[in-house]
Amino acid sequence: MRYQYKRSLSPRQRRHLRVRARVIGSPVRPRLNVFRSNAHVYAQVIDDSIGHTLVTASTLEAAVRERFPEEHPKTAQAKLVGQVVAERALAAGIKQVVFDRGGFKYHGRVKAVADGARETGLEF
């Protein structure tokens, strides 16, 4: 995929375009997308063939916030988001996904989301 205004993109957006050129979600193996802001982590399971989000979880949800430990560093929150999105995906009948790190490096909170999802039973 060629992007006309490549110079105006941030390095993360360029990495994200490279990743998205290769990682495509299907009905059999949807895409587990991770986005992290400075304060929060978001995870979505997306079927790219129809362009629909099947399952989502984030640190903003009340259901997720209730499960935080008393002291909750951001990596612990991210791992919990991975566990919650995996539980919801398994409940929806999704067992296998492809992982989309969203242009972020695979460490820290992004890795914690992946580890939490794997521990709960999601395969990728």
PDB file of C-alpha atoms in Angstrom:
ATOM      1  CA  MET A   1       0.000   0.000   0.000  1.00  0.00           C
ATOM      2  CA  ARG A   2       1.477   3.297  -1.036  1.00  0.00           C
ATOM      3  CA  TYR A   3       0.649   6.341   0.962  1.00  0.00           C
ATOM      4  CA  GLN A   4       0.893   9.627  -0.882  1.00  0.00           C
ATOM      5  CA  TYR A   5       1.817  11.821   2.074  1.00  0.00           C
ATOM      6  CA  LYS A   6       4.314   9.512   3.718  1.00  0.00           C
ATOM      7  CA  ARG A   7       6.461  12.341   5.046  1.00  0.00           C
ATOM      8  CA  SER A   8       3.615  13.732   7.130  1.00  0.00           C
ATOM      9  CA  LEU A   9       3.179  10.453   9.026  1.00  0.00           C
ATOM     10  CA  SER A  10       4.750   9.692  12.378  1.00  0.00           C
ATOM     11  CA  PRO A  11       7.158   6.753  12.606  1.00  0.00           C
ATOM     12  CA  ARG A  12       4.484   4.710  14.424  1.00  0.00           C
ATOM     13  CA  GLN A  13       1.975   5.364  11.658  1.00  0.00           C
ATOM     14  CA  ARG A  14       4.527   4.236   9.049  1.00  0.00           C
ATOM     15  CA  ARG A  15       5.189   1.024  10.998  1.00  0.00           C
ATOM     16  CA  HIS A  16       1.446   0.520  11.323  1.00  0.00           C
ATOM     17  CA  LEU A  17       0.984   0.780   7.542  1.00  0.00           C
ATOM     18  CA  ARG A  18       3.725  -1.823   7.048  1.00  0.00           C
ATOM     19  CA  VAL A  19       2.154  -4.177   9.584  1.00  0.00           C
ATOM     20  CA  ARG A  20      -1.347  -3.736   8.131  1.00  0.00           C
ATOM     21  CA  ALA A  21      -0.078  -4.560   4.646  1.00  0.00           C
ATOM     22  CA  ARG A  22       0.739  -8.063   5.909  1.00  0.00           C
ATOM     23  CA  VAL A  23      -1.680  -8.715   8.778  1.00  0.00           C
ATOM     24  CA  ILE A  24      -5.255  -9.242   7.616  1.00  0.00           C
ATOM     25  CA  GLY A  25      -8.108 -10.595   9.711  1.00  0.00           C
ATOM     26  CA  SER A  26     -10.482 -13.156   8.234  1.00  0.00           C
ATOM     27  CA  PRO A  27     -13.670 -14.779   9.512  1.00  0.00           C
ATOM     28  CA  VAL A  28     -11.611 -17.840  10.504  1.00  0.00           C
ATOM     29  CA  ARG A  29      -8.776 -15.846  12.139  1.00  0.00           C
ATOM     30  CA  PRO A  30      -9.810 -12.283  12.964  1.00  0.00           C
ATOM     31  CA  ARG A  31      -7.250  -9.619  13.838  1.00  0.00           C
ATOM     32  CA  LEU A  32      -6.495  -8.709  17.472  1.00  0.00           C
ATOM     33  CA  ASN A  33      -5.611  -5.023  17.300  1.00  0.00           C
ATOM     34  CA  VAL A  34      -3.922  -3.208  20.198  1.00  0.00           C
ATOM     35  CA  PHE A  35      -3.781   0.547  20.696  1.00  0.00           C
ATOM     36  CA  ARG A  36      -2.142   2.223  23.639  1.00  0.00           C
ATOM     37  CA  SER A  37      -2.335   5.844  24.625  1.00  0.00           C
ATOM     38  CA  ASN A  38      -0.379   7.414  27.447  1.00  0.00           C
ATOM     39  CA  ALA A  39      -3.106   6.556  29.926  1.00  0.00           C
ATOM     40  CA  HIS A  40      -5.136   3.660  28.502  1.00  0.00           C
ATOM     41  CA  VAL A  41      -4.970   0.422  26.501  1.00  0.00           C
ATOM     42  CA  TYR A  42      -7.566  -0.698  23.965  1.00  0.00           C
ATOM     43  CA  ALA A  43      -7.905  -4.106  22.300  1.00  0.00           C
ATOM     44  CA  GLN A  44     -10.281  -5.126  19.516  1.00  0.00           C
ATOM     45  CA  VAL A  45     -10.922  -8.327  17.601  1.00  0.00           C
ATOM     46  CA  ILE A  46     -11.770  -7.312  14.029  1.00  0.00           C
ATOM     47  CA  ASP A  47     -13.020  -9.242  10.988  1.00  0.00           C
ATOM     48  CA  ASP A  48     -11.495  -7.313   8.077  1.00  0.00           C
ATOM     49  CA  SER A  49     -13.545  -9.090   5.408  1.00  0.00           C
ATOM     50  CA  ILE A  50     -16.699  -7.288   6.560  1.00  0.00           C
ATOM     51  CA  GLY A  51     -14.994  -4.494   8.505  1.00  0.00           C
ATOM     52  CA  HIS A  52     -16.729  -5.214  11.823  1.00  0.00           C
ATOM     53  CA  THR A  53     -15.399  -5.202  15.355  1.00  0.00           C
ATOM     54  CA  LEU A  54     -16.415  -8.479  16.962  1.00  0.00           C
ATOM     55  CA  VAL A  55     -15.081  -8.049  20.516  1.00  0.00           C
ATOM     56  CA  THR A  56     -13.540  -5.140  22.402  1.00  0.00           C
ATOM     57  CA  ALA A  57     -12.040  -4.332  25.799  1.00  0.00           C
ATOM     58  CA  SER A  58     -10.246  -1.323  27.263  1.00  0.00           C
ATOM     59  CA  THR A  59      -9.101   0.134  30.550  1.00  0.00           C
ATOM     60  CA  LEU A  60     -11.946   2.663  30.353  1.00  0.00           C
ATOM     61  CA  GLU A  61     -14.686   0.054  30.865  1.00  0.00           C
ATOM     62  CA  ALA A  62     -16.235  -0.286  34.298  1.00  0.00           C
ATOM     63  CA  ALA A  63     -16.227  -4.094  34.003  1.00  0.00           C
ATOM     64  CA  VAL A  64     -12.457  -4.040  33.497  1.00  0.00           C
ATOM     65  CA  ARG A  65     -11.740  -1.389  36.133  1.00  0.00           C
ATOM     66  CA  GLU A  66     -13.511  -3.469  38.799  1.00  0.00           C
ATOM     67  CA  ARG A  67     -10.979  -6.250  38.282  1.00  0.00           C
ATOM     68  CA  PHE A  68      -7.874  -4.058  38.763  1.00  0.00           C
ATOM     69  CA  PRO A  69      -5.701  -4.924  41.742  1.00  0.00           C
ATOM     70  CA  GLU A  70      -5.329  -2.252  44.417  1.00  0.00           C
ATOM     71  CA  GLU A  71      -2.058  -0.968  43.014  1.00  0.00           C
ATOM     72  CA  HIS A  72      -2.395  -1.205  39.283  1.00  0.00           C
ATOM     73  CA  PRO A  73       0.597  -0.303  37.138  1.00  0.00           C
ATOM     74  CA  LYS A  74      -0.105   0.152  33.447  1.00  0.00           C
ATOM     75  CA  THR A  75       1.385  -3.209  32.432  1.00  0.00           C
ATOM     76  CA  ALA A  76      -0.911  -5.014  34.887  1.00  0.00           C
ATOM     77  CA  GLN A  77      -3.863  -3.125  33.427  1.00  0.00           C
ATOM     78  CA  ALA A  78      -2.783  -4.107  29.912  1.00  0.00           C
ATOM     79  CA  LYS A  79      -2.503  -7.776  30.874  1.00  0.00           C
ATOM     80  CA  LEU A  80      -5.996  -7.634  32.349  1.00  0.00           C
ATOM     81  CA  VAL A  81      -7.339  -6.075  29.125  1.00  0.00           C
ATOM     82  CA  GLY A  82      -5.761  -8.969  27.199  1.00  0.00           C
ATOM     83  CA  GLN A  83      -7.442 -11.480  29.504  1.00  0.00           C
ATOM     84  CA  VAL A  84     -10.842  -9.784  29.216  1.00  0.00           C
ATOM     85  CA  VAL A  85     -10.713  -9.530  25.411  1.00  0.00           C
ATOM     86  CA  ALA A  86      -9.688 -13.203  25.217  1.00  0.00           C
ATOM     87  CA  GLU A  87     -12.562 -14.254  27.493  1.00  0.00           C
ATOM     88  CA  ARG A  88     -15.029 -12.319  25.361  1.00  0.00           C
ATOM     89  CA  ALA A  89     -13.554 -13.727  22.133  1.00  0.00           C
ATOM     90  CA  LEU A  90     -13.760 -17.301  23.421  1.00  0.00           C
ATOM     91  CA  ALA A  91     -17.363 -16.673  24.461  1.00  0.00           C
ATOM     92  CA  ALA A  92     -18.059 -15.463  20.910  1.00  0.00           C
ATOM     93  CA  GLY A  93     -16.543 -18.655  19.484  1.00  0.00           C
ATOM     94  CA  ILE A  94     -13.213 -17.158  18.386  1.00  0.00           C
ATOM     95  CA  LYS A  95     -10.229 -19.344  19.283  1.00  0.00           C
ATOM     96  CA  GLN A  96      -7.516 -18.159  16.877  1.00  0.00           C
ATOM     97  CA  VAL A  97      -6.502 -14.617  15.938  1.00  0.00           C
ATOM     98  CA  VAL A  98      -3.661 -12.810  14.210  1.00  0.00           C
ATOM     99  CA  PHE A  99      -1.920 -10.209  16.350  1.00  0.00           C
ATOM    100  CA  ASP A 100      -1.711  -6.599  15.154  1.00  0.00           C
ATOM    101  CA  ARG A 101       0.573  -4.542  17.347  1.00  0.00           C
ATOM    102  CA  GLY A 102      -0.613  -1.333  15.688  1.00  0.00           C
ATOM    103  CA  GLY A 103       2.849  -0.046  14.837  1.00  0.00           C
ATOM    104  CA  PHE A 104       3.970  -0.158  18.461  1.00  0.00           C
ATOM    105  CA  LYS A 105       7.071  -2.085  19.460  1.00  0.00           C
ATOM    106  CA  TYR A 106       6.330  -5.513  20.905  1.00  0.00           C
ATOM    107  CA  HIS A 107       7.275  -4.895  24.516  1.00  0.00           C
ATOM    108  CA  GLY A 108       5.786  -3.384  27.635  1.00  0.00           C
ATOM    109  CA  ARG A 109       2.039  -2.894  27.539  1.00  0.00           C
ATOM    110  CA  VAL A 110       1.578  -4.303  24.020  1.00  0.00           C
ATOM    111  CA  LYS A 111       3.352  -7.508  25.034  1.00  0.00           C
ATOM    112  CA  ALA A 112       1.321  -7.630  28.265  1.00  0.00           C
ATOM    113  CA  VAL A 113      -1.931  -7.597  26.268  1.00  0.00           C
ATOM    114  CA  ALA A 114      -0.648 -10.480  24.120  1.00  0.00           C
ATOM    115  CA  ASP A 115       0.529 -12.459  27.159  1.00  0.00           C
ATOM    116  CA  GLY A 116      -2.803 -11.979  28.938  1.00  0.00           C
ATOM    117  CA  ALA A 117      -4.735 -13.125  25.879  1.00  0.00           C
ATOM    118  CA  ARG A 118      -2.509 -16.195  25.425  1.00  0.00           C
ATOM    119  CA  GLU A 119      -2.811 -17.171  29.093  1.00  0.00           C
ATOM    120  CA  THR A 120      -6.588 -17.070  28.839  1.00  0.00           C
ATOM    121  CA  GLY A 121      -6.616 -19.435  25.856  1.00  0.00           C
ATOM    122  CA  LEU A 122      -6.517 -17.346  22.690  1.00  0.00           C
ATOM    123  CA  GLU A 123      -4.164 -18.772  20.062  1.00  0.00           C
ATOM    124  CA  PHE A 124      -1.883 -16.661  17.862  1.00  0.00           C
TER     125      PHE A 124
END
